[in-house]
PDB file of C-alpha atoms in Angstrom:
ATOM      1  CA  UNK A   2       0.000   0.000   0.000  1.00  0.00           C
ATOM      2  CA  UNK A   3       1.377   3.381  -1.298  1.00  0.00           C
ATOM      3  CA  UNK A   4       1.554   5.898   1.212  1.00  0.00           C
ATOM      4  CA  UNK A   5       0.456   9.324   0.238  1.00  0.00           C
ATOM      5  CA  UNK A   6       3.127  11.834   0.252  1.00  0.00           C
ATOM      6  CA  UNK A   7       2.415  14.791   3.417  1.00  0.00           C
ATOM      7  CA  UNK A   8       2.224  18.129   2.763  1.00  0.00           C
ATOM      8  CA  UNK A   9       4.714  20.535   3.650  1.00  0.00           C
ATOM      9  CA  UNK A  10       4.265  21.953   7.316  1.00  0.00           C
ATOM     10  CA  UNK A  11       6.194  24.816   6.111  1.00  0.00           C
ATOM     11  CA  UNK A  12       5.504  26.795   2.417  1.00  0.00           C
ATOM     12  CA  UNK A  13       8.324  29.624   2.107  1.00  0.00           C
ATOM     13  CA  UNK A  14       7.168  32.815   0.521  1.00  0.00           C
ATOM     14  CA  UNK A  15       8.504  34.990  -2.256  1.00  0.00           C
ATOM     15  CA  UNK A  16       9.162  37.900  -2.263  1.00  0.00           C
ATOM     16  CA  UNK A  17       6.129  38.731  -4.222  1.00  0.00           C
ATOM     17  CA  UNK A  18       3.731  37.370  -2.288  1.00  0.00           C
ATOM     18  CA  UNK A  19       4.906  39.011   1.213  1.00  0.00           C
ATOM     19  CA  UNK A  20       4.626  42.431  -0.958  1.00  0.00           C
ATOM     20  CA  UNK A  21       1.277  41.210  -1.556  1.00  0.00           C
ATOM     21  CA  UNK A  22       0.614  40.866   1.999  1.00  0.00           C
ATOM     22  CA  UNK A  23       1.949  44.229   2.482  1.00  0.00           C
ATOM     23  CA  UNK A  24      -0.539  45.573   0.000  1.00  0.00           C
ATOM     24  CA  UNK A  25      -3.671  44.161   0.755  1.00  0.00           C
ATOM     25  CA  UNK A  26      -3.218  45.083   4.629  1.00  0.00           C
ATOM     26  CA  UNK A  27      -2.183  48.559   3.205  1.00  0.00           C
ATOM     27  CA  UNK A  28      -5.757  48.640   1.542  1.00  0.00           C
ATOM     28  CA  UNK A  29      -7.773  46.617   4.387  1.00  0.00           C
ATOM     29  CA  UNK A  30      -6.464  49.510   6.700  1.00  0.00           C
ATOM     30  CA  UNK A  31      -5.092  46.566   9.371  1.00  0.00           C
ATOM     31  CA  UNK A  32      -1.153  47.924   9.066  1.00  0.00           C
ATOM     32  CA  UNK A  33       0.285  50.227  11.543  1.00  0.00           C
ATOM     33  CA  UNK A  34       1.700  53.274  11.060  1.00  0.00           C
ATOM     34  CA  UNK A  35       3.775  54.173   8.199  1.00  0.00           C
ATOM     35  CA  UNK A  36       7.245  55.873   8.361  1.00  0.00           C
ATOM     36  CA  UNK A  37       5.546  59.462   7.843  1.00  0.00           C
ATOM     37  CA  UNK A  38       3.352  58.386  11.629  1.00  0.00           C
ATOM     38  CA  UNK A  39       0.278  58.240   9.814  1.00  0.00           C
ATOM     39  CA  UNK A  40      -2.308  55.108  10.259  1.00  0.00           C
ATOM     40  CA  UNK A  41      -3.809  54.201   7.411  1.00  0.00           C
ATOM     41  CA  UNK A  42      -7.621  53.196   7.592  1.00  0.00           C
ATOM     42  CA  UNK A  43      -9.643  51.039   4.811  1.00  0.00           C
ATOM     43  CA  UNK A  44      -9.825  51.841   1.286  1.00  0.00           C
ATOM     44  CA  UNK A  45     -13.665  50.895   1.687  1.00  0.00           C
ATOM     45  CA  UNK A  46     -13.992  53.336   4.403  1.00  0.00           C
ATOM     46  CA  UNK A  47     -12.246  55.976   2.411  1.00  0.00           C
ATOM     47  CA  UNK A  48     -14.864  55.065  -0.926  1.00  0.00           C
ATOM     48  CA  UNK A  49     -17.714  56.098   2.116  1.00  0.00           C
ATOM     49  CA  UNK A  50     -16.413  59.275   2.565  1.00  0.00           C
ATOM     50  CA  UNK A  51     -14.245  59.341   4.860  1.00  0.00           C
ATOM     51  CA  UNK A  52     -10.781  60.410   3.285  1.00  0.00           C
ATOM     52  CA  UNK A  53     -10.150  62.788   5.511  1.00  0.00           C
ATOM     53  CA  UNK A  54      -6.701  62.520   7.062  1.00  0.00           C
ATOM     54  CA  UNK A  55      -7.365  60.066   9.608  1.00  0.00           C
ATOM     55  CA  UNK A  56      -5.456  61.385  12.752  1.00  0.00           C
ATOM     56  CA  UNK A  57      -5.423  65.402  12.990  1.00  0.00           C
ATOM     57  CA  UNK A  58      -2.321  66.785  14.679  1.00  0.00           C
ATOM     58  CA  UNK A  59      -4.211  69.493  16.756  1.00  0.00           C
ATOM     59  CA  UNK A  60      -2.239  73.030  17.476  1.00  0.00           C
ATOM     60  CA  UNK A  61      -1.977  73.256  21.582  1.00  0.00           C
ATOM     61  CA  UNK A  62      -5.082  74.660  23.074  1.00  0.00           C
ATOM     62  CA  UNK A  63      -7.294  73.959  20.092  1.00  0.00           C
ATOM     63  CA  UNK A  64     -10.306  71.519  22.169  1.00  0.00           C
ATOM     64  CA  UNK A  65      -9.977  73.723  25.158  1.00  0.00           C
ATOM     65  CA  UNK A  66     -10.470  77.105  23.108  1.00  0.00           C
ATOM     66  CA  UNK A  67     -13.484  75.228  21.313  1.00  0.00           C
ATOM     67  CA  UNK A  68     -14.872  74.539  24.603  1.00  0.00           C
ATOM     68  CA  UNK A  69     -14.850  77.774  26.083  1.00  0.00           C
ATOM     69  CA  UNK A  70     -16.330  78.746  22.614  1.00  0.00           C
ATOM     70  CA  UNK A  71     -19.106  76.386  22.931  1.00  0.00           C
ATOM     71  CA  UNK A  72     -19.859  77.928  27.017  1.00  0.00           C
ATOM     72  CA  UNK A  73     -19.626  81.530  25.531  1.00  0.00           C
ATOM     73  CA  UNK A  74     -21.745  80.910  22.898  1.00  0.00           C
ATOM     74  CA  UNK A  75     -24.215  79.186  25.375  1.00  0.00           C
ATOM     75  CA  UNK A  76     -24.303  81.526  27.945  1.00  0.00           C
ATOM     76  CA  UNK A  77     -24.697  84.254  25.555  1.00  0.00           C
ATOM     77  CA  UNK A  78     -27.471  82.382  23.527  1.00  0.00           C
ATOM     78  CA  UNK A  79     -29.476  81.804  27.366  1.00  0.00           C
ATOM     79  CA  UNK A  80     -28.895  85.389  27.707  1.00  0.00           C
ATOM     80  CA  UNK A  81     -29.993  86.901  24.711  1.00  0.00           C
ATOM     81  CA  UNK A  82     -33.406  84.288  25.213  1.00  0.00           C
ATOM     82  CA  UNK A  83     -34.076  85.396  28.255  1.00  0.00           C
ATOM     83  CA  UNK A  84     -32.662  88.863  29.347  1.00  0.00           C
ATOM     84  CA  UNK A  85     -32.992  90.456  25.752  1.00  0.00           C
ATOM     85  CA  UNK A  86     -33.564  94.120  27.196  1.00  0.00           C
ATOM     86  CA  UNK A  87     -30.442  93.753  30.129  1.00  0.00           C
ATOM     87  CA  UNK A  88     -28.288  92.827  27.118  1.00  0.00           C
ATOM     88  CA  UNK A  89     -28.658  95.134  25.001  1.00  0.00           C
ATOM     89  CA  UNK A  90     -28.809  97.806  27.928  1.00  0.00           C
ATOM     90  CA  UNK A  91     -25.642  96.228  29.070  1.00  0.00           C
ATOM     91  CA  UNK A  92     -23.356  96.818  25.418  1.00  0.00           C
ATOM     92  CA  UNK A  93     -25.233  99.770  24.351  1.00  0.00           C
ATOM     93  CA  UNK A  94     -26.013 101.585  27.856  1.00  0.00           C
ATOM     94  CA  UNK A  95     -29.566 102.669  26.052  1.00  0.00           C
ATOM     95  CA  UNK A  96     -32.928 101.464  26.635  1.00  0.00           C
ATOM     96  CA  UNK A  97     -34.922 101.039  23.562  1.00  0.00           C
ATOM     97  CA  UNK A  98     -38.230  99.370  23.790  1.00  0.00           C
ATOM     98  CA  UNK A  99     -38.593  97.687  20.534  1.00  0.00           C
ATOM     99  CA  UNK A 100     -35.537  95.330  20.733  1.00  0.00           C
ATOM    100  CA  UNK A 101     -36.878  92.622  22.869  1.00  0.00           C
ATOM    101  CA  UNK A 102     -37.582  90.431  19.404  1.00  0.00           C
ATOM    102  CA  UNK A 103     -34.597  90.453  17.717  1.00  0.00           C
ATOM    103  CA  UNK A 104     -32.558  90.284  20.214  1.00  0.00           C
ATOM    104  CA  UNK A 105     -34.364  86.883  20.948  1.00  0.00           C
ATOM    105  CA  UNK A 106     -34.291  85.960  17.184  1.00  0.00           C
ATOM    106  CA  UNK A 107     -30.183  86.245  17.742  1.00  0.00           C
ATOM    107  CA  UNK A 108     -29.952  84.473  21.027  1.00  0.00           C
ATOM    108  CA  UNK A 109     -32.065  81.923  18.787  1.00  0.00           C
ATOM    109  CA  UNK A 110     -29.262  81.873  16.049  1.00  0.00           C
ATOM    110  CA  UNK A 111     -26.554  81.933  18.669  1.00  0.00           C
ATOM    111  CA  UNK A 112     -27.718  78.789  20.184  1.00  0.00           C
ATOM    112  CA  UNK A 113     -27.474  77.133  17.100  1.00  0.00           C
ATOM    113  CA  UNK A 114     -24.185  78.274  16.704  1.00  0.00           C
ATOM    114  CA  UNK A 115     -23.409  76.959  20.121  1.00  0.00           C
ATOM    115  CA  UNK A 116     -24.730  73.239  19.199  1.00  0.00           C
ATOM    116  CA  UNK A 117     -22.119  73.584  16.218  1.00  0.00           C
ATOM    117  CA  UNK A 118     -19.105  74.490  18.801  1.00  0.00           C
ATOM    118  CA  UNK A 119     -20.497  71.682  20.620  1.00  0.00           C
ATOM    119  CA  UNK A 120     -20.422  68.939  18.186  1.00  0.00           C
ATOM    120  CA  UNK A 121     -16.719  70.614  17.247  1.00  0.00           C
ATOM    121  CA  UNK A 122     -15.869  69.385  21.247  1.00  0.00           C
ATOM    122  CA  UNK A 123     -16.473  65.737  20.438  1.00  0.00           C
ATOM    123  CA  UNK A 124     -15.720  64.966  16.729  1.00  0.00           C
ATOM    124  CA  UNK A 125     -12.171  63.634  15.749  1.00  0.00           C
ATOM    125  CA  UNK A 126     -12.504  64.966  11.757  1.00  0.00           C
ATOM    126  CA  UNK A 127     -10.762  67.347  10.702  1.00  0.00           C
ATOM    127  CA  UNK A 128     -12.990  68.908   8.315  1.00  0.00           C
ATOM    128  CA  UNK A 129     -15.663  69.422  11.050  1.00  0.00           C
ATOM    129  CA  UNK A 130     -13.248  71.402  13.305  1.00  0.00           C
ATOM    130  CA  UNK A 131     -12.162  73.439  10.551  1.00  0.00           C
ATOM    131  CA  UNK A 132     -15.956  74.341   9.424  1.00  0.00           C
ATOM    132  CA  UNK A 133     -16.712  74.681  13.104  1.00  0.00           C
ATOM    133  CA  UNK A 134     -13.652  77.446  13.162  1.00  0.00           C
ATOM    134  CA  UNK A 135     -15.014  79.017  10.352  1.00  0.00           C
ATOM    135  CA  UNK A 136     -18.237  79.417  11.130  1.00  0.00           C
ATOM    136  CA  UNK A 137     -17.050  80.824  14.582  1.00  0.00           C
ATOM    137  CA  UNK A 138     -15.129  83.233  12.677  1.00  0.00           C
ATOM    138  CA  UNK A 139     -17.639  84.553   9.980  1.00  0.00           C
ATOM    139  CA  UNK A 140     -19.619  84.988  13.656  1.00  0.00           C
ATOM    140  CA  UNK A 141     -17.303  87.224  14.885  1.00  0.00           C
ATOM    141  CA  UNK A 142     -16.441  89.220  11.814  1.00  0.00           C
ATOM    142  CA  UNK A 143     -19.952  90.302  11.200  1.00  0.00           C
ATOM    143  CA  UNK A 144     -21.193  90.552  15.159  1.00  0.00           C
ATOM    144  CA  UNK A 145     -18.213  93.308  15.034  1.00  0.00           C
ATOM    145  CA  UNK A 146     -19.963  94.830  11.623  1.00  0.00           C
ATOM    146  CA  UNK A 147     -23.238  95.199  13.030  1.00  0.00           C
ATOM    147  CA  UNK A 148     -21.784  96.691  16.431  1.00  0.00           C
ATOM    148  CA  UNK A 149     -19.665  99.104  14.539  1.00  0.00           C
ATOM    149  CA  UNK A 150     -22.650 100.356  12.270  1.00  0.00           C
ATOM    150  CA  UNK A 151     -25.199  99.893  15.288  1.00  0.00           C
ATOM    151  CA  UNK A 152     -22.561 101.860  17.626  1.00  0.00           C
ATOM    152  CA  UNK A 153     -22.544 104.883  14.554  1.00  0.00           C
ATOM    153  CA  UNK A 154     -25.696 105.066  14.203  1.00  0.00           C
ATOM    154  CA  UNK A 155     -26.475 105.614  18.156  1.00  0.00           C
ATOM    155  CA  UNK A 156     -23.534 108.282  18.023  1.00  0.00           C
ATOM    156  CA  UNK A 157     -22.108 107.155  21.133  1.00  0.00           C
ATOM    157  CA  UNK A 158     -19.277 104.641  22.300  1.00  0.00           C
ATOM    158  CA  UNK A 159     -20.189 103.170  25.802  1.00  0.00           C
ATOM    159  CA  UNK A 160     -16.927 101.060  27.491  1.00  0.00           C
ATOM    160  CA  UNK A 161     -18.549  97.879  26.983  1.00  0.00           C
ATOM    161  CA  UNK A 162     -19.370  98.381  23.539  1.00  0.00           C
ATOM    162  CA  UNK A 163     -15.350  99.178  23.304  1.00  0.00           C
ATOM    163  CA  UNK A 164     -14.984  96.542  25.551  1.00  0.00           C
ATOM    164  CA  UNK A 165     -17.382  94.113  23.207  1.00  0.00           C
ATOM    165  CA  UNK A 166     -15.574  95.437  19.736  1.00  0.00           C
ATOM    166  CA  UNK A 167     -11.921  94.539  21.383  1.00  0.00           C
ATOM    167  CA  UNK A 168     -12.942  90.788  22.612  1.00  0.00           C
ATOM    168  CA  UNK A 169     -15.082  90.581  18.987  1.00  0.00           C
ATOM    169  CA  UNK A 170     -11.361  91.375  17.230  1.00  0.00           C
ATOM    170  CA  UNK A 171      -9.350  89.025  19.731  1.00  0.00           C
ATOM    171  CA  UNK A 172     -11.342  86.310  19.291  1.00  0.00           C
ATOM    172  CA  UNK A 173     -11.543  86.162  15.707  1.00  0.00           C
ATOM    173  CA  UNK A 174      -7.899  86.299  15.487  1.00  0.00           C
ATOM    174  CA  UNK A 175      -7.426  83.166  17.869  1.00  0.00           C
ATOM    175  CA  UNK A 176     -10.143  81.753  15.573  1.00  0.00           C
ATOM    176  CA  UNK A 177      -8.422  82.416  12.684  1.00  0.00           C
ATOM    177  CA  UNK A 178      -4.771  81.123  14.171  1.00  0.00           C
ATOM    178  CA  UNK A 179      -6.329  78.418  15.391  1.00  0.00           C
ATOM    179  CA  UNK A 180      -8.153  77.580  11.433  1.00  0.00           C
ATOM    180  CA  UNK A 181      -4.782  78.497   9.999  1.00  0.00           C
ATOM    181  CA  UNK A 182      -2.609  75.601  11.861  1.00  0.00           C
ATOM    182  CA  UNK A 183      -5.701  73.309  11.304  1.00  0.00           C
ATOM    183  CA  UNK A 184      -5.546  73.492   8.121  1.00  0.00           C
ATOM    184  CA  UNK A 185      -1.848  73.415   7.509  1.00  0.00           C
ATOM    185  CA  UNK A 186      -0.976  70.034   6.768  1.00  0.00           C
ATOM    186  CA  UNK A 187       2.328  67.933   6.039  1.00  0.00           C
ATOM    187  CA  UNK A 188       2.249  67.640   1.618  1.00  0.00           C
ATOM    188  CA  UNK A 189       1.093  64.257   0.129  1.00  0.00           C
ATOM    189  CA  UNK A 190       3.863  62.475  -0.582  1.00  0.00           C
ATOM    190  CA  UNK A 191       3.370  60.701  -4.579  1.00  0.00           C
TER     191      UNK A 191
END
């Protein structure tokens, strides 16, 4: 009786087939990191929409200055919803009747703002962050507009409308800093 031959317990590899390897764990997304530090997630992720770079190298300061973003906005949104005459008494040091709406209609808009910042707290994409920045910027570039033209048109310049103008100016430049080194990124190697 003719014994069958075993297989080997043992198959050696080329060369091409461990580069093979190497590629289709590249495009699964189960390697590690490459030289560069970056991970590398699925191809089939990336086809969903996700080919965003996968982990952001945040500037210092950037989830803590979104947070107290998210509070000011907040508190300023409860404010506006609740204390719309104080408010506007408070910047402008004038009491005008008439305000009471719109000031509600922009503690309204503020709050929404504020679930933005929020959601910018939590989220690990890049692209997110950097929207959330921008819309936090375009928000302070036209609240200082409307305070300038609203401050002309009273004819007088209270200290915390000065006060309100200087923290509008600040803040959008730490906005801007902060969407500026967010944005900067190492070049795609080819």
């Amino acid at each position: 009786m003719a014994s069958k031959p075993r297989p080997p317990l043992m198959k050696k590899h080329s060369q091409s087939d461990l580069v093979s390897r190497l590629k289709t764990r590249k495009i699964l997304g189960v390697g590690g990191e490459d030289d560069d530090g970056e991970v590398h997630r699925s191809k089939l992720s990336q086809m969903l929409g996700n080919d965003i770079k996968y982990q952001v190298r945040e500037p210092v300061g950037l989830r803590v200055w979104i947070l107290i973003s998210a509070v000011a906005f907040t508190v300023m949104a409860l404010m506006a919803l609740v204390l719309p005459k104080q408010l506007y008494d408070i910047v402008f040091e004038e009491e005008i009747n008439n305000t009471s709406v719109s000031i509600r209609l922009y503690g309204g808009a503020l709050l929404s703002l504020s679930l933005i910042m929020w959601n910018g707290v939590y989220t690990q994409e890049k692209i997110i962050i950097q929207w959330t920045l921008l819309s936090e910027a375009c928000y302070f570039a036209i609240q200082f507009l409307v305070t300038s033209v609203t401050l002309v048109e009273i004819g007088s310049l209270p200290n915390a409308a000065i006060l309100l103008l200087l923290s509008q100016v600040i803040f959008l430049l730490i906005t801007l800093l902060y969407y500026y080194h967010l944005g900067r990124g190492r070049p795609k190697k080819i």
